Amino acid sequence: MTRTVYVNGEYLPEHEAKVSIFDRAFLMADGVYEVTSVLDGKLIDFAGHAKRLERSLSELDMPSPCTMDELLEIHRKLVELNGIEEGLVYLQVTRGAPGDRDFAWPDPETCAPGIVLFTQNKPGLANSPAAQKGMKIISIEDVRWGRRDIKTVQLLYPSMGKMMAKKAGVDDAWMVQDGFVTEGTSNNAYFIKGNTIVTRALSNDILHGITRAAVLRFAAEAQMQIEERNFTIEEAQAADEAFITSASAFVMPVVEIDGQAIGSGTPGPLALRLREIYLDESRKAAV
Ligand code: PDD
């Protein structure tokens, strides 16, 4: 089945979808994005993703191409047209294509924002064997720009980080700035000691994960303690458990950091429990 994608107001077969070479996301990484997961053919945490998109747009003074209600309809239609039961919807909004290259932003009155959405079919996303195995990670320096709270398409360093991890024979990397962990290349980072979850506090240094917000809420409801503060790789290595969260991985246990096994070196019971709660609760609230 040919994938149907959405480009600037049209639903098209993927090979017919085209964007301008002058699109500022292509020339300047002047675009923002969201990734929303789909379970049972429904969108997980859509309201959170829509809200963060509005914030990213407003922080960059970028006009919105449509209302959030229209965006929900486009998401739903693409999921339906492509028969997605489990998978992802990728959405990108750009400042548009002014018809030439210029550092200064174009006038929003004459240059419409660009919008692209496509689905990724991922059967077995929720029942992933990776969750039973856990992830191994390395630490790398965080050399990204200072506004990581805005979800821009400027993803070269996270891609380099994934390649550094791959070269080291592991699954991912956690980034470290001034001695403290910021986040994973495409996820938020946590460790558990006793009954306490530790994760970096929200600031411009990290993406304000939508899965993070939900998981911390469920953890508090399950009587776990939460400390939002800076932590080092050494502290995480000495923890009982570690894990990451993201829209595409949900809650995923981390079993090794820089060659050091975490706890027993197998996925921790609390991380697996949080994964189960997150999946159950978000399925119930899915739209
Ligand atoms: N990445 N931190 C970074 C740097 C991320 O890129 C992501 C998500 C997260 C987790 O945010 P959320 O829980 O809202 O997905 C944290 C997406 C999945 C991606 O780029 O594919």
GROMACS .gro file of C-alpha atoms and ligand atoms in nm:
model
  308
    1MET     CA    1   0.000   0.000   0.000
    2THR     CA    2   0.142   0.340  -0.098
    3ARG     CA    3   0.168   0.573   0.196
    4THR     CA    4  -0.052   0.881   0.188
    5VAL     CA    5   0.112   1.192   0.331
    6TYR     CA    6  -0.012   1.546   0.395
    7VAL     CA    7   0.166   1.844   0.239
    8ASN     CA    8   0.046   2.204   0.257
    9GLY     CA    9  -0.325   2.127   0.248
   10GLU     CA   10  -0.323   1.814   0.028
   11TYR     CA   11  -0.334   1.440   0.093
   12LEU     CA   12  -0.101   1.278  -0.164
   13PRO     CA   13   0.077   0.950  -0.237
   14GLU     CA   14   0.427   0.993  -0.088
   15HIS     CA   15   0.603   0.995  -0.427
   16GLU     CA   16   0.391   1.289  -0.544
   17ALA     CA   17   0.457   1.502  -0.234
   18LYS     CA   18   0.696   1.791  -0.298
   19VAL     CA   19   0.834   2.088  -0.105
   20SER     CA   20   1.030   2.386  -0.235
   21ILE     CA   21   1.413   2.394  -0.229
   22PHE     CA   22   1.367   2.741  -0.072
   23ASP     CA   23   1.177   2.604   0.228
   24ARG     CA   24   1.352   2.750   0.532
   25ALA     CA   25   1.348   2.417   0.717
   26PHE     CA   26   1.565   2.279   0.434
   27LEU     CA   27   1.800   2.582   0.418
   28MET     CA   28   1.810   2.699   0.782
   29ALA     CA   29   1.654   2.424   1.000
   30ASP     CA   30   1.381   2.687   1.050
   31GLY     CA   31   1.108   2.444   1.141
   32VAL     CA   32   0.955   2.268   1.440
   33TYR     CA   33   0.811   1.920   1.475
   34GLU     CA   34   0.617   1.674   1.688
   35VAL     CA   35   0.603   1.296   1.698
   36THR     CA   36   0.281   1.141   1.831
   37SER     CA   37   0.244   0.769   1.883
   38VAL     CA   38  -0.055   0.564   1.770
   39LEU     CA   39  -0.187   0.263   1.963
   40ASP     CA   40  -0.507   0.075   1.871
   41GLY     CA   41  -0.543   0.321   1.581
   42LYS     CA   42  -0.568   0.615   1.824
   43LEU     CA   43  -0.342   0.909   1.909
   44ILE     CA   44  -0.152   0.904   2.239
   45ASP     CA   45  -0.112   1.231   2.435
   46PHE     CA   46  -0.229   1.438   2.135
   47ALA     CA   47  -0.334   1.738   2.346
   48GLY     CA   48   0.014   1.761   2.501
   49HIS     CA   49   0.186   1.746   2.162
   50ALA     CA   50  -0.047   2.011   2.017
   51LYS     CA   51   0.017   2.239   2.314
   52ARG     CA   52   0.395   2.200   2.286
   53LEU     CA   53   0.376   2.269   1.911
   54GLU     CA   54   0.192   2.596   1.983
   55ARG     CA   55   0.463   2.689   2.232
   56SER     CA   56   0.747   2.605   1.988
   57LEU     CA   57   0.576   2.818   1.720
   58SER     CA   58   0.523   3.109   1.954
   59GLU     CA   59   0.883   3.101   2.088
   60LEU     CA   60   1.004   3.132   1.727
   61ASP     CA   61   0.739   3.383   1.617
   62MET     CA   62   0.634   3.135   1.352
   63PRO     CA   63   0.276   3.150   1.224
   64SER     CA   64   0.058   2.844   1.270
   65PRO     CA   65  -0.060   2.682   0.945
   66CYS     CA   66  -0.392   2.568   1.097
   67THR     CA   67  -0.589   2.538   1.418
   68MET     CA   68  -0.515   2.257   1.662
   69ASP     CA   69  -0.861   2.109   1.588
   70GLU     CA   70  -0.773   2.096   1.217
   71LEU     CA   71  -0.441   1.938   1.310
   72LEU     CA   72  -0.620   1.664   1.505
   73GLU     CA   73  -0.841   1.595   1.202
   74ILE     CA   74  -0.535   1.568   0.973
   75HIS     CA   75  -0.365   1.329   1.218
   76ARG     CA   76  -0.678   1.112   1.238
   77LYS     CA   77  -0.733   1.108   0.863
   78LEU     CA   78  -0.373   1.003   0.793
   79VAL     CA   79  -0.393   0.725   1.054
   80GLU     CA   80  -0.713   0.602   0.889
   81LEU     CA   81  -0.596   0.634   0.526
   82ASN     CA   82  -0.276   0.444   0.605
   83GLY     CA   83  -0.444   0.182   0.825
   84ILE     CA   84  -0.210   0.248   1.120
   85GLU     CA   85  -0.286   0.040   1.430
   86GLU     CA   86   0.053   0.092   1.598
   87GLY     CA   87   0.303   0.349   1.484
   88LEU     CA   88   0.382   0.719   1.476
   89VAL     CA   89   0.265   1.040   1.315
   90TYR     CA   90   0.542   1.287   1.228
   91LEU     CA   91   0.439   1.652   1.191
   92GLN     CA   92   0.662   1.936   1.076
   93VAL     CA   93   0.579   2.305   1.049
   94THR     CA   94   0.825   2.536   0.873
   95ARG     CA   95   0.848   2.910   0.824
   96GLY     CA   96   0.770   2.846   0.459
   97ALA     CA   97   0.945   2.906   0.128
   98PRO     CA   98   1.008   3.275   0.052
   99GLY     CA   99   1.150   3.196  -0.295
  100ASP     CA  100   1.512   3.282  -0.216
  101ARG     CA  101   1.774   3.245   0.059
  102ASP     CA  102   1.791   3.520   0.321
  103PHE     CA  103   1.888   3.505   0.691
  104ALA     CA  104   1.610   3.750   0.782
  105TRP     CA  105   1.267   3.596   0.832
  106PRO     CA  106   1.015   3.651   0.553
  107ASP     CA  107   0.703   3.858   0.609
  108PRO     CA  108   0.435   3.615   0.737
  109GLU     CA  109   0.177   3.817   0.538
  110THR     CA  110   0.335   3.707   0.210
  111CYS     CA  111   0.507   3.378   0.305
  112ALA     CA  112   0.273   3.106   0.432
  113PRO     CA  113   0.409   2.850   0.678
  114GLY     CA  114   0.472   2.500   0.544
  115ILE     CA  115   0.320   2.187   0.693
  116VAL     CA  116   0.405   1.822   0.635
  117LEU     CA  117   0.273   1.511   0.809
  118PHE     CA  118   0.341   1.144   0.747
  119THR     CA  119   0.277   0.819   0.932
  120GLN     CA  120   0.523   0.544   1.023
  121ASN     CA  121   0.375   0.198   1.060
  122LYS     CA  122   0.534   0.015   1.355
  123PRO     CA  123   0.348  -0.305   1.444
  124GLY     CA  124   0.455  -0.428   1.789
  125LEU     CA  125   0.557  -0.080   1.911
  126ALA     CA  126   0.395  -0.130   2.253
  127ASN     CA  127   0.502  -0.491   2.290
  128SER     CA  128   0.863  -0.416   2.203
  129PRO     CA  129   1.119  -0.689   2.292
  130ALA     CA  130   1.364  -0.400   2.355
  131ALA     CA  131   1.173  -0.320   2.675
  132GLN     CA  132   1.242  -0.670   2.809
  133LYS     CA  133   1.610  -0.643   2.719
  134GLY     CA  134   1.676  -0.284   2.822
  135MET     CA  135   1.906  -0.029   2.661
  136LYS     CA  136   2.279   0.021   2.692
  137ILE     CA  137   2.398   0.378   2.669
  138ILE     CA  138   2.714   0.585   2.666
  139SER     CA  139   2.760   0.944   2.781
  140ILE     CA  140   2.868   1.218   2.541
  141GLU     CA  141   2.918   1.590   2.574
  142ASP     CA  142   2.610   1.805   2.508
  143VAL     CA  143   2.716   2.061   2.248
  144ARG     CA  144   2.367   2.158   2.126
  145TRP     CA  145   2.232   2.514   2.120
  146GLY     CA  146   2.078   2.679   2.426
  147ARG     CA  147   1.707   2.649   2.338
  148ARG     CA  148   1.649   2.274   2.356
  149ASP     CA  149   1.303   2.342   2.499
  150ILE     CA  150   1.194   2.434   2.143
  151LYS     CA  151   1.141   2.121   1.936
  152THR     CA  152   1.324   2.229   1.621
  153VAL     CA  153   1.428   2.010   1.328
  154GLN     CA  154   1.791   2.100   1.403
  155LEU     CA  155   1.882   1.737   1.482
  156LEU     CA  156   2.235   1.697   1.349
  157TYR     CA  157   2.405   1.661   1.688
  158PRO     CA  158   2.146   1.411   1.821
  159SER     CA  159   2.205   1.212   1.499
  160MET     CA  160   2.580   1.227   1.559
  161GLY     CA  161   2.517   1.109   1.915
  162LYS     CA  162   2.321   0.806   1.790
  163MET     CA  163   2.610   0.726   1.555
  164MET     CA  164   2.864   0.755   1.842
  165ALA     CA  165   2.647   0.509   2.036
  166LYS     CA  166   2.624   0.274   1.738
  167LYS     CA  167   3.001   0.285   1.691
  168ALA     CA  168   3.045   0.202   2.061
  169GLY     CA  169   2.813  -0.100   2.015
  170VAL     CA  170   2.533   0.039   2.234
  171ASP     CA  171   2.180   0.169   2.182
  172ASP     CA  172   2.188   0.540   2.263
  173ALA     CA  173   2.370   0.825   2.435
  174TRP     CA  174   2.294   1.054   2.729
  175MET     CA  175   2.429   1.406   2.691
  176VAL     CA  176   2.625   1.577   2.967
  177GLN     CA  177   2.672   1.951   3.018
  178ASP     CA  178   2.898   2.096   3.291
  179GLY     CA  179   2.914   1.750   3.451
  180PHE     CA  180   2.536   1.695   3.465
  181VAL     CA  181   2.310   1.482   3.243
  182THR     CA  182   2.073   1.687   3.029
  183GLU     CA  183   1.880   1.420   2.834
  184GLY     CA  184   1.912   1.137   2.581
  185THR     CA  185   1.960   1.208   2.209
  186SER     CA  186   1.582   1.178   2.155
  187ASN     CA  187   1.441   1.111   2.502
  188ASN     CA  188   1.438   1.227   2.865
  189ALA     CA  189   1.669   1.054   3.117
  190TYR     CA  190   1.597   0.922   3.469
  191PHE     CA  191   1.734   0.702   3.745
  192ILE     CA  192   1.562   0.539   4.042
  193LYS     CA  193   1.716   0.498   4.388
  194GLY     CA  194   1.492   0.327   4.643
  195ASN     CA  195   1.146   0.472   4.586
  196THR     CA  196   1.273   0.798   4.434
  197ILE     CA  197   1.284   0.895   4.066
  198VAL     CA  198   1.547   1.155   3.976
  199THR     CA  199   1.535   1.353   3.651
  200ARG     CA  200   1.665   1.691   3.540
  201ALA     CA  201   1.429   1.983   3.610
  202LEU     CA  202   1.258   2.161   3.318
  203SER     CA  203   1.450   2.458   3.172
  204ASN     CA  204   1.579   2.569   2.830
  205ASP     CA  205   1.842   2.291   2.862
  206ILE     CA  206   1.605   2.005   2.780
  207LEU     CA  207   1.294   1.927   2.580
  208HIS     CA  208   0.984   1.933   2.799
  209GLY     CA  209   0.883   1.576   2.718
  210ILE     CA  210   0.514   1.503   2.689
  211THR     CA  211   0.577   1.143   2.799
  212ARG     CA  212   0.787   1.280   3.089
  213ALA     CA  213   0.493   1.485   3.219
  214ALA     CA  214   0.256   1.187   3.204
  215VAL     CA  215   0.502   0.937   3.357
  216LEU     CA  216   0.589   1.169   3.649
  217ARG     CA  217   0.218   1.217   3.716
  218PHE     CA  218   0.157   0.840   3.718
  219ALA     CA  219   0.466   0.784   3.937
  220ALA     CA  220   0.337   1.037   4.193
  221GLU     CA  221  -0.004   0.866   4.189
  222ALA     CA  222   0.178   0.536   4.255
  223GLN     CA  223   0.332   0.696   4.571
  224MET     CA  224   0.682   0.727   4.427
  225GLN     CA  225   0.894   1.027   4.527
  226ILE     CA  226   1.014   1.257   4.249
  227GLU     CA  227   1.323   1.476   4.257
  228GLU     CA  228   1.366   1.714   3.963
  229ARG     CA  229   1.732   1.814   3.988
  230ASN     CA  230   2.073   1.790   3.824
  231PHE     CA  231   2.248   1.452   3.844
  232THR     CA  232   2.577   1.305   3.725
  233ILE     CA  233   2.652   0.991   3.525
  234GLU     CA  234   2.822   0.845   3.837
  235GLU     CA  235   2.505   0.891   4.042
  236ALA     CA  236   2.298   0.717   3.772
  237GLN     CA  237   2.555   0.435   3.750
  238ALA     CA  238   2.515   0.374   4.125
  239ALA     CA  239   2.134   0.373   4.104
  240ASP     CA  240   1.897   0.075   4.137
  241GLU     CA  241   1.738   0.139   3.798
  242ALA     CA  242   1.750   0.382   3.507
  243PHE     CA  243   1.517   0.452   3.217
  244ILE     CA  244   1.424   0.692   2.939
  245THR     CA  245   1.091   0.824   2.810
  246SER     CA  246   0.973   0.945   2.470
  247ALA     CA  247   0.665   0.930   2.249
  248SER     CA  248   0.824   0.657   2.038
  249ALA     CA  249   0.981   0.445   2.317
  250PHE     CA  250   0.725   0.517   2.596
  251VAL     CA  251   0.919   0.406   2.910
  252MET     CA  252   1.233   0.207   2.824
  253PRO     CA  253   1.466   0.060   3.089
  254VAL     CA  254   1.839   0.142   3.074
  255VAL     CA  255   2.060  -0.145   3.194
  256GLU     CA  256   2.411  -0.013   3.133
  257ILE     CA  257   2.579   0.330   3.132
  258ASP     CA  258   2.936   0.368   3.001
  259GLY     CA  259   3.000  -0.007   3.048
  260GLN     CA  260   2.869  -0.011   3.408
  261ALA     CA  261   2.567  -0.235   3.476
  262ILE     CA  262   2.278  -0.059   3.654
  263GLY     CA  263   2.146  -0.257   3.952
  264SER     CA  264   2.121  -0.620   3.843
  265GLY     CA  265   2.198  -0.529   3.481
  266THR     CA  266   1.845  -0.623   3.375
  267PRO     CA  267   1.534  -0.402   3.333
  268GLY     CA  268   1.424  -0.280   3.675
  269PRO     CA  269   1.079  -0.369   3.817
  270LEU     CA  270   0.975  -0.007   3.878
  271ALA     CA  271   1.066   0.104   3.524
  272LEU     CA  272   0.872  -0.191   3.379
  273ARG     CA  273   0.577  -0.113   3.607
  274LEU     CA  274   0.581   0.253   3.496
  275ARG     CA  275   0.586   0.138   3.133
  276GLU     CA  276   0.280  -0.079   3.196
  277ILE     CA  277   0.093   0.201   3.377
  278TYR     CA  278   0.182   0.453   3.106
  279LEU     CA  279   0.065   0.223   2.827
  280ASP     CA  280  -0.259   0.130   3.008
  281GLU     CA  281  -0.351   0.486   3.107
  282SER     CA  282  -0.260   0.649   2.777
  283ARG     CA  283  -0.449   0.386   2.578
  284LYS     CA  284  -0.757   0.471   2.787
  285ALA     CA  285  -0.715   0.845   2.717
  286ALA     CA  286  -0.619   0.805   2.348
  287VAL     CA  287  -0.812   0.997   2.083
  288PDD     N1  288   1.195   1.287   2.044
  288PDD     N2  289   1.425   1.495   2.448
  288PDD     C1  290   1.454   1.502   2.317
  288PDD     C2  291   1.583   1.567   2.276
  288PDD     C3  292   1.368   1.448   2.221
  288PDD     O1  293   1.397   1.456   2.090
  288PDD     C4  294   1.247   1.385   2.265
  288PDD     C5  295   1.147   1.327   2.168
  288PDD     C6  296   1.221   1.380   2.403
  288PDD     C7  297   1.096   1.315   2.458
  288PDD     O2  298   0.983   1.396   2.434
  288PDD     P1  299   0.837   1.330   2.417
  288PDD     O3  300   0.813   1.249   2.538
  288PDD     O4  301   0.748   1.447   2.408
  288PDD     O5  302   0.842   1.247   2.291
  288PDD     C8  303   1.312   1.436   2.491
  288PDD     C9  304   1.104   1.237   1.943
  288PDD    C10  305   1.032   1.113   1.984
  288PDD    C11  306   1.178   1.223   1.811
  288PDD     O6  307   1.255   1.315   1.782
  288PDD     O7  308   1.158   1.127   1.737
   0.00000   0.00000   0.00000
